[in-house]
DNA sequence: CTGAAAGCGCTTACAG
DNA sequence: CTGAAAGCGCTTACAG
């Protein structure tokens, strides 16, 4: 009887009542509930049967107040990452529900809000653990305090090398390998003048992708690069791209977006200016969003669900440790480049627009 | 000092300590915290100042155990609706954080899991209220019990007419108006043979959209319709569409998807068979997903954030009521059809494929 | 292996 | 307006 869960004769069930029905004490019932080994098999069986029959679930507040497990995990994320966040939360929820825990998901409204949410949970005792998804860079100015409840970093590659964060469990994305392979692919396709649309600049992963782009460009004599800032979402990316196109003498060979939505913004701008993709310019994104495959967008597949599962696994591992260990676990998730239509010149490139090399070459000769 | 929030000399703060510092009693501090009017302005000011200075936040478990507010709202949703769910949660979170509450989001793994999650929270006392997002049809076989904590239905239009659910607050989508306008638009464009890809059949909204399609087709003498079942997501929609195309004598004039992802599945299948959109066949979706505009998909815009806000508003209204009222609030959200490229034949329709009317007409004459 | 008792940090009648 | 006290439902030393 689903409707009678946790109720008996219309009254909410308590340990006390279960104990009475089982002809034992509250202590023993509690021991059964917490899997305490100091209960005889026979007693355990009898008590468990009553518990099961009535669908009894202990009051979480009493439990939490007593300082035991609350069965709640706080997940702090950002609305801007909603696509990734939805996948990650799915993965976490899978693991959490296997551990009889629920997710308390909070969307931060900005870096400061993110940090104050984190600190509140870190000391508050409201949850058993915290997962920080793509936290703002600013969080690294703070540190994990000795008394904090367990925390796992998710999608914040590199944070572990920072003072005060080295002992924190983390699952990070291998942005650099994936980004480098996309860049190499573009160069192979004949691209020499690349533009990176930076997206939000305040997460570690965003920063890492931008840095990777810059280093790659610097390491290649034959490649020129430029970073366009403040292209955080589809519309801003479209606007930034339009502005860029209006002030540039030559159209670049490729636009790389911080993520797929930014790439789509660039595609819209290019379409608006009548510039063909991929004939005139290549475009790539990051994330492999739902429709990326359909529109043939070259991108990097990010296995969000798997990442969420792993983050939750690390957290439960930590939570279940008897005593504090000096171990910090770090999982690096490999990402898969997806080369698609927007960056492929199958039949040789047919370009109407002048290349940068031609223009600058001409200018060089003229000068 | 962010790090000192809720701590004083390294110890977690309690009412007791605040009372000591303020030179008053726990009772009075508690009264200040709960906005009890029975406190002198001077005392209130003094206590509040200490609270603010130390960033004191009362222990939620003690509060919850005592039977007062817990500051937590449970949101139960389904992974399949992830796009919609992400938007809705954003809206709820905006309202919740204004009310100093957090969202406990649970993803149900199936109808039974959904229902048992709901019942657990309904009687459990873990949260102050529940929002059910797009619950499975099966939930209507159960009913809201008298002792249940407040619940708000979200995206479950029509449930209110069911026994045991009439007194529940709800925010629903006006699926019928939107769907009808899309259907009328398609007919205006010359479509006569329509196929609806049903998607998941186990939510009220999905059911309602399918029903609306069937009724429309039945009400029009000149229109033929067919429903394809079990097209729940992009890949299944693609497969169902391919199967359909392989067994049909004539290609329909339009495919309507239960949502945008289903529509994209259909688009993929059509592309795979070399059938042009919109020249040979029109396609429409539902939701107005992130990339729908970019790919020119005709769809219905669903304002998820706004819907989430409204659901949370209704819930807080209910929670803040002193005594139980006999009022049930119902907000209906209007949806906006977005007519785009996939259903527009601007330059007159140029069709390579035979129309159903032609084929069946020929068959009729032959018989 | 089992039970009686203390106590977690609040709120709210109750008494003044 | 204010304070002392009871009690919410658990868990865990403590004693047997």
Coordinates of N, CA and C in Angstrom, one line a residue, chain A residues 7 12, chain B residues 122-123 145-149:
Chain A
X7 N 3.3 5.7 7.4 CA 2.2 6.0 8.3 C 1.6 4.8 8.9
X12 N 2.3 9.4 11.7 CA 3.6 9.2 11.1 C 4.3 8.2 12.0
Chain B
X122 N 5.8 13.2 -0.2 CA 4.5 13.8 0.2 C 4.2 13.6 1.7
X123 N 4.7 12.5 2.3 CA 4.5 12.2 3.7 C 5.7 12.3 4.5
X145 N -3.4 12.9 -0.9 CA -4.0 12.5 0.4 C -4.2 13.8 1.3
X146 N -5.2 13.7 2.2 CA -5.4 14.9 3.0 C -4.2 15.4 3.8
X147 N -3.4 14.5 4.3 CA -2.3 15.0 5.1 C -1.0 15.4 4.3
X148 N -1.1 15.3 3.0 CA 0.1 15.5 2.2 C 0.6 17.0 2.3
X149 N 1.9 17.2 2.1 CA 2.4 18.5 2.1 C 2.0 19.1 0.7

